[in-house]
Coordinates of C-alpha atoms in Angstrom, one line a residue:
Chain A
M1472 CA 18.4 -31.0 -8.7
N1473 CA 16.1 -28.0 -8.5
E1474 CA 18.4 -25.0 -8.6
F1475 CA 15.5 -22.5 -8.2
S1476 CA 15.7 -21.9 -4.5
E1477 CA 13.2 -20.0 -2.3
K1478 CA 15.9 -17.4 -1.8
K1479 CA 16.3 -16.8 -5.5
F1480 CA 12.5 -16.6 -5.9
L1481 CA 12.2 -13.9 -3.2
S1482 CA 15.1 -12.0 -4.7
L1483 CA 13.4 -12.0 -8.1
V1484 CA 10.1 -10.8 -6.6
S1485 CA 12.0 -8.1 -4.7
S1486 CA 13.9 -7.0 -7.9
V1487 CA 10.6 -6.6 -9.9
L1488 CA 9.2 -4.3 -7.2
K1489 CA 12.5 -2.4 -6.8
Y1490 CA 13.1 -1.8 -10.5
G1491 CA 9.4 -0.9 -11.0
V1492 CA 9.8 2.0 -8.6
I1493 CA 13.2 3.0 -9.9
S1494 CA 12.0 3.1 -13.5
F1495 CA 9.1 5.2 -12.4
I1496 CA 11.3 7.7 -10.7
I1497 CA 13.9 7.9 -13.6
L1498 CA 11.1 8.4 -16.2
S1499 CA 9.5 11.1 -14.0
F1500 CA 12.7 13.1 -13.7
L1501 CA 13.4 12.7 -17.4
A1502 CA 9.9 14.0 -18.1
Y1503 CA 10.5 17.1 -15.9
F1504 CA 13.8 17.6 -17.7
F1505 CA 12.1 17.5 -21.1
K1506 CA 9.1 19.7 -20.1
P1507 CA 10.6 23.0 -21.4
I1508 CA 11.8 21.3 -24.6
S1509 CA 8.8 19.3 -25.7
F1510 CA 5.5 19.3 -23.7
S1511 CA 4.1 16.3 -25.7
L1512 CA 7.2 14.3 -24.8
Y1513 CA 6.8 15.4 -21.2
K1514 CA 3.2 14.1 -21.2
K1515 CA 4.2 10.8 -22.8
L1516 CA 7.0 10.2 -20.4
L1517 CA 4.7 11.0 -17.4
D1518 CA 2.1 8.6 -18.8
T1519 CA 4.7 5.9 -19.3
A1520 CA 6.1 6.4 -15.7
V1521 CA 2.6 6.1 -14.2
F1522 CA 1.8 3.0 -16.4
I1523 CA 5.0 1.3 -15.3
L1524 CA 4.2 1.9 -11.7
I1525 CA 0.7 0.6 -12.1
I1526 CA 1.8 -2.6 -13.8
T1527 CA 4.6 -3.3 -11.2
P1528 CA 2.2 -5.3 -8.8
I1529 CA 1.0 -7.2 -11.9
L1530 CA 4.5 -8.1 -12.8
R1531 CA 5.1 -9.0 -9.2
I1532 CA 2.2 -11.4 -9.0
S1533 CA 3.2 -12.9 -12.4
M1534 CA 6.7 -13.5 -11.0
I1535 CA 5.1 -15.1 -7.9
S1536 CA 3.0 -17.5 -10.0
Y1537 CA 6.1 -18.5 -12.0
G1538 CA 8.2 -18.8 -8.8
F1539 CA 5.8 -21.1 -7.0
Y1540 CA 5.4 -23.2 -10.1
R1541 CA 9.2 -23.6 -10.3
L1542 CA 9.3 -24.4 -6.5
N1543 CA 6.7 -27.1 -7.3
E1544 CA 4.1 -25.4 -5.1
K1545 CA 1.4 -25.4 -7.7
R1546 CA -1.4 -24.5 -5.3
Y1547 CA 0.1 -21.0 -4.7
S1548 CA 0.9 -20.7 -8.4
F1549 CA -2.8 -21.2 -9.0
Y1550 CA -3.8 -18.6 -6.4
A1551 CA -1.5 -16.1 -8.1
I1552 CA -3.1 -16.9 -11.5
T1553 CA -6.6 -16.4 -9.9
I1554 CA -5.5 -12.9 -8.9
L1555 CA -4.4 -12.1 -12.4
V1556 CA -7.7 -13.3 -13.8
L1557 CA -9.5 -11.1 -11.2
L1558 CA -7.5 -8.1 -12.3
F1559 CA -8.3 -8.8 -16.0
L1560 CA -12.0 -9.2 -15.2
G1561 CA -12.0 -5.9 -13.3
V1562 CA -10.9 -4.0 -16.4
V1563 CA -13.1 -5.9 -18.8
I1564 CA -16.4 -5.7 -16.8
K1565 CA -16.2 -2.1 -15.7
Chain B
M1030 CA -7.2 20.2 -14.7
T1031 CA -4.9 23.0 -15.7
E1032 CA -1.1 22.6 -15.9
L1033 CA 0.8 22.5 -12.6
S1034 CA 3.0 25.5 -11.8
F1035 CA 6.5 25.2 -10.3
I1036 CA 5.0 26.2 -6.9
H1037 CA 2.3 23.6 -7.2
I1038 CA 4.9 20.9 -7.9
I1039 CA 7.1 21.9 -5.0
F1040 CA 4.1 22.0 -2.7
L1041 CA 2.9 18.6 -3.9
I1042 CA 6.4 17.0 -3.4
L1043 CA 6.7 18.6 0.1
F1044 CA 3.3 17.3 1.1
G1045 CA 4.3 13.9 -0.3
V1046 CA 7.4 13.9 1.8
F1047 CA 5.3 14.8 4.9
V1048 CA 2.9 11.9 4.1
G1049 CA 5.8 9.5 3.4
V1050 CA 7.4 10.3 6.7
L1051 CA 4.1 9.9 8.6
G1052 CA 3.4 6.6 6.8
S1053 CA 6.7 5.1 7.8
V1054 CA 6.7 6.4 11.3
M1055 CA 3.1 5.5 12.1
G1056 CA 2.5 2.6 9.8
V1057 CA -0.5 4.2 8.0
G1058 CA -0.9 4.5 4.3
G1059 CA -0.9 8.0 2.8
G1060 CA -4.6 7.8 1.8
V1061 CA -6.0 9.2 5.0
F1062 CA -4.0 12.4 4.4
I1063 CA -3.7 12.5 0.6
V1064 CA -7.4 12.3 -0.2
P1065 CA -8.5 15.2 2.2
F1066 CA -5.4 17.3 1.1
L1067 CA -6.2 17.1 -2.6
T1068 CA -10.0 17.6 -2.0
L1069 CA -9.8 20.4 0.5
V1070 CA -6.6 22.3 -0.5
F1071 CA -6.4 21.6 -4.3
H1072 CA -10.2 21.3 -4.8
I1073 CA -9.7 18.1 -6.8
P1074 CA -12.9 16.0 -7.1
I1075 CA -12.8 13.2 -4.6
K1076 CA -12.8 10.4 -7.1
Y1077 CA -9.7 11.8 -8.8
A1078 CA -8.1 12.3 -5.3
I1079 CA -8.8 8.6 -4.5
A1080 CA -7.0 7.6 -7.7
V1081 CA -3.9 9.6 -6.9
S1082 CA -3.9 8.2 -3.4
L1083 CA -4.0 4.6 -4.8
V1084 CA -1.1 5.3 -7.2
S1085 CA 1.0 6.5 -4.2
I1086 CA 0.0 3.4 -2.3
I1087 CA 1.4 1.2 -5.1
A1088 CA 4.7 3.2 -4.9
T1089 CA 5.1 3.0 -1.2
S1090 CA 4.0 -0.7 -1.0
S1091 CA 6.4 -1.7 -3.9
S1092 CA 9.4 0.2 -2.4
V1093 CA 8.9 -1.1 1.2
A1094 CA 7.9 -4.6 0.1
S1095 CA 11.0 -4.9 -2.1
V1096 CA 13.1 -4.8 1.1
N1097 CA 10.7 -6.9 3.3
V1098 CA 10.3 -9.7 0.7
E1099 CA 14.0 -10.2 0.4
K1100 CA 14.5 -10.2 4.1
G1101 CA 11.8 -12.9 4.4
L1102 CA 9.7 -10.6 6.7
A1103 CA 6.7 -10.5 4.4
N1104 CA 4.9 -13.8 4.3
V1105 CA 4.5 -14.2 0.5
R1106 CA 2.3 -17.4 0.8
L1107 CA -0.1 -15.9 3.3
G1108 CA -0.1 -12.6 1.3
T1109 CA -0.9 -14.5 -2.0
I1110 CA -3.9 -16.3 -0.4
L1111 CA -5.4 -13.1 1.2
E1112 CA -4.8 -11.1 -2.0
I1113 CA -7.6 -13.0 -3.7
P1114 CA -10.5 -11.6 -1.6
M1115 CA -8.7 -8.3 -1.2
A1116 CA -8.5 -7.9 -5.0
A1117 CA -12.1 -8.9 -5.4
G1118 CA -13.2 -6.4 -2.7
S1119 CA -11.1 -3.7 -4.3
I1120 CA -12.6 -4.3 -7.8
I1121 CA -16.2 -4.4 -6.7
S1122 CA -15.9 -1.3 -4.4
T1123 CA -14.2 0.7 -7.2
L1124 CA -17.0 -0.1 -9.6
I1125 CA -19.5 1.1 -6.9
M1126 CA -17.4 4.1 -6.1
M1127 CA -17.4 5.3 -9.7
K1128 CA -21.2 5.3 -9.8
M1129 CA -21.5 7.1 -6.4
N1130 CA -22.4 10.7 -5.9
S1131 CA -19.2 12.7 -5.0
A1132 CA -20.8 14.5 -2.0
V1133 CA -22.0 11.2 -0.5
L1134 CA -18.6 9.7 -1.1
Q1135 CA -16.9 12.6 0.7
L1136 CA -19.3 12.4 3.6
L1137 CA -18.6 8.6 3.9
F1138 CA -14.9 9.3 3.7
G1139 CA -15.2 11.8 6.5
F1140 CA -17.0 9.3 8.7
M1141 CA -14.6 6.5 7.7
I1142 CA -11.5 8.3 8.9
L1143 CA -13.0 8.8 12.4
P1144 CA -12.5 5.1 13.3
V1145 CA -9.0 5.2 11.6
A1146 CA -8.2 8.2 13.9
G1147 CA -9.6 6.2 16.9
S1148 CA -7.6 3.1 16.1
M1149 CA -4.4 5.2 15.7
Y1150 CA -5.0 6.7 19.1
I1151 CA -5.6 3.2 20.6
K1152 CA -2.4 2.0 18.8
S1153 CA -0.5 4.9 20.5
R1154 CA -1.7 3.7 23.9
K1155 CA -0.8 0.1 23.0
E1156 CA 2.7 1.1 21.9
R1157 CA 3.2 2.6 25.3
K1158 CA 2.2 -0.6 27.0
K1159 CA 3.7 -2.8 24.2
K1160 CA 0.7 -5.2 24.2
V1161 CA 0.7 -6.9 20.8
F1162 CA 0.8 -10.6 20.0
A1163 CA 4.4 -11.9 20.2
P1164 CA 5.0 -15.6 19.6
D1165 CA 6.9 -17.8 22.0
P1166 CA 10.2 -18.5 20.1
E1167 CA 10.3 -22.1 21.2
E1168 CA 6.6 -23.0 20.5
H1169 CA 6.9 -23.5 16.7
K1170 CA 10.6 -24.3 16.4
N1171 CA 10.1 -27.9 15.4
D1172 CA 6.8 -27.4 13.5
P1173 CA 7.6 -28.2 9.8
K1174 CA 4.8 -25.9 8.6
S1175 CA 6.0 -22.9 10.7
V1176 CA 7.3 -19.7 9.0
K1177 CA 10.6 -18.3 10.1
Y1178 CA 12.3 -14.9 9.8
F1179 CA 15.3 -13.3 11.5
D1180 CA 14.5 -10.4 13.7
H1181 CA 17.6 -8.1 13.7
S1182 CA 16.4 -5.9 16.5
E1183 CA 15.9 -9.0 18.8
G1184 CA 18.9 -10.8 17.3
R1185 CA 17.1 -14.2 17.0
E1186 CA 15.1 -16.2 14.6
I1187 CA 11.3 -16.0 15.1
S1188 CA 9.0 -18.9 14.2
Y1189 CA 5.3 -18.8 13.9
S1190 CA 2.4 -20.8 12.5
V1191 CA -0.5 -19.1 10.6
K1192 CA -4.0 -19.8 12.1
N1193 CA -7.6 -19.0 11.1
I1194 CA -6.9 -18.4 7.4
K1195 CA -10.6 -18.9 6.4
T1196 CA -11.8 -16.1 8.7
A1197 CA -8.9 -13.8 7.6
F1198 CA -10.0 -14.5 4.0
A1199 CA -13.4 -12.9 4.7
F1200 CA -11.8 -9.9 6.5
S1201 CA -9.4 -9.3 3.6
F1202 CA -12.4 -8.7 1.4
L1203 CA -13.3 -5.8 3.8
G1204 CA -9.7 -4.5 3.5
G1205 CA -10.0 -4.5 -0.3
T1206 CA -13.3 -2.6 -0.1
M1207 CA -11.7 0.2 1.9
S1208 CA -9.0 0.5 -0.8
G1209 CA -11.4 0.7 -3.7
L1210 CA -14.0 2.9 -2.0
F1211 CA -11.9 5.4 -0.2
G1212 CA -8.3 5.1 -1.6
L1213 CA -7.0 3.8 1.7
G1214 CA -4.5 0.9 1.8
G1215 CA -6.6 -1.4 3.9
G1216 CA -3.7 -2.1 6.3
I1217 CA -5.9 -0.8 9.2
V1218 CA -7.9 -4.0 8.7
Q1219 CA -5.2 -6.4 7.5
V1220 CA -2.6 -5.8 10.2
P1221 CA -4.9 -6.5 13.2
V1222 CA -6.5 -9.5 11.4
M1223 CA -3.1 -11.1 10.7
N1224 CA -1.7 -10.3 14.1
I1225 CA -4.7 -11.2 16.3
L1226 CA -6.6 -13.7 14.2
C1227 CA -3.8 -15.4 12.2
R1228 CA -1.3 -15.1 15.1
V1229 CA 1.4 -13.6 12.9
P1230 CA 3.9 -11.5 14.8
M1231 CA 3.4 -7.8 14.5
K1232 CA 6.5 -7.1 12.3
A1233 CA 5.6 -9.9 9.9
A1234 CA 1.9 -8.8 9.8
T1235 CA 2.8 -5.2 9.0
A1236 CA 5.3 -6.3 6.3
T1237 CA 2.8 -8.8 4.8
S1238 CA 0.0 -6.2 4.8
N1239 CA 2.3 -3.6 3.1
F1240 CA 3.2 -6.2 0.5
M1241 CA -0.6 -6.9 -0.2
I1242 CA -1.9 -3.3 -0.3
G1243 CA 0.0 -2.5 -3.5
L1244 CA -1.9 -5.2 -5.3
S1245 CA -5.3 -4.2 -4.0
A1246 CA -4.5 -0.6 -5.0
C1247 CA -3.4 -1.8 -8.4
A1248 CA -6.8 -3.6 -8.9
S1249 CA -8.6 -0.3 -8.3
V1250 CA -6.2 1.9 -10.3
L1251 CA -6.3 -0.4 -13.4
I1252 CA -10.0 0.4 -13.6
L1253 CA -9.7 4.1 -12.7
F1254 CA -6.7 4.5 -15.1
S1255 CA -8.7 3.1 -18.0
E1256 CA -11.6 5.4 -17.2
G1257 CA -9.3 8.5 -17.1
Y1258 CA -9.5 9.2 -13.3
V1259 CA -5.7 9.1 -12.8
L1260 CA -4.3 12.7 -13.1
N1261 CA -0.8 11.6 -14.0
E1262 CA 1.0 14.9 -13.4
L1263 CA -0.4 15.3 -10.0
A1264 CA 0.2 11.6 -9.1
V1265 CA 3.8 11.6 -10.2
F1266 CA 5.0 14.6 -8.1
M1267 CA 3.0 13.4 -5.1
V1268 CA 4.4 9.9 -5.4
I1269 CA 8.0 11.2 -5.7
G1270 CA 7.5 13.1 -2.4
V1271 CA 5.9 10.1 -0.7
V1272 CA 8.8 7.8 -1.7
I1273 CA 11.4 10.3 -0.5
G1274 CA 9.5 10.8 2.7
G1275 CA 9.3 7.0 3.2
I1276 CA 13.1 6.7 2.9
L1277 CA 13.7 9.7 5.3
G1278 CA 11.2 8.3 7.8
M1279 CA 12.8 4.9 7.8
K1280 CA 16.3 6.3 8.1
F1281 CA 15.9 9.1 10.6
L1282 CA 12.8 8.6 12.7
N1283 CA 13.2 5.1 14.0
K1284 CA 14.1 6.5 17.4
T1285 CA 11.2 8.9 17.6
K1286 CA 8.6 8.3 20.3
N1287 CA 5.9 6.9 17.9
H1288 CA 3.1 6.9 20.5
V1289 CA 3.4 10.7 21.0
L1290 CA 3.2 11.3 17.2
Q1291 CA 0.4 8.8 16.8
A1292 CA -1.7 10.5 19.5
I1293 CA -1.0 13.9 17.9
F1294 CA -1.9 12.8 14.4
S1295 CA -5.0 10.9 15.6
F1296 CA -6.4 14.3 16.7
L1297 CA -5.3 15.8 13.4
L1298 CA -7.2 13.1 11.6
M1299 CA -10.3 13.8 13.6
I1300 CA -10.1 17.5 12.6
I1301 CA -9.6 16.5 8.9
S1302 CA -12.6 14.1 9.2
L1303 CA -14.9 16.9 10.6
K1304 CA -13.7 19.3 8.0
M1305 CA -14.5 16.8 5.2
I1306 CA -18.0 16.3 6.6
W1307 CA -18.5 20.0 7.2
S1308 CA -17.5 21.0 3.7
V1309 CA -20.3 18.7 2.3
L1310 CA -23.0 19.7 4.9
K1311 CA -22.5 23.5 5.0

């Protein structure tokens, strides 16, 4: 029996998006807290916060590819992988 | 850019809140306001302003989509198909944008937000008349390929079948182009395409578009980030404001008469557009 339901799949995708934004906000506030103590730490935390936010949609599309694969909808899983390849090509050919 | 002062940070957060509230009330991405604000008020070069705008689009898209995906309102299958041309359009236009002259880009941006203002004005009129595509609840009930979601405001399950995907595929490329070239979400193209062409109900079309624009923004930002166009400090405080504004907008302004606000802000956008054009031509 396939225990990986559509509901679980959507919940996983939703969690990736939610925790991406939450991590970004926590790191941003932490950065601001550390600003008077260490400016280099402040900069590093800000960079990490922005990086996490930027990769959130990439994690989301990776989760979608995995989810559709588990749901046995390989066509959609392939579409999601195509998007990941496009994102990779964009950075490489710039 | 020099380090941001406390006043700058507060100003950025407050403006972000304003943009977030506007976005959730009127269903527009923050780009149409963020790019002119950073360019005209903070005197940030337009390419850097576009990068900040795209980062804020990722944040708003992710936070709103996290709710809509779980509710089943965003059509993940349709979104995944249309994200392919959208990402391609976004990447190609970002590569073009990076090579463009900033003054030409600002001029194009000014001209681009004129139709956005126009469409917002038309939307305000439509909202008054409530003339958008709404499916017949019985029409697709027994269709095995139909998509279903529960509409809490109507208290019933809505079923619909997606049509004309091939044509929508081509239009999505255009949506992605707007994202990469001007730092706009592309929802202005995606929502009407999905609603009118694909026959997706308005709520689902808006939710699906919101789900998609985060990825097209990400496709552009990845390139801009690796080329050093993303001003992290500026982006972080703007985004925090936008996220707070989005939450406030959803919680408190649901009962506001949207068509009045849309009409007011369509005029505001026209003024911003003319100011952007004038600042290049003077």
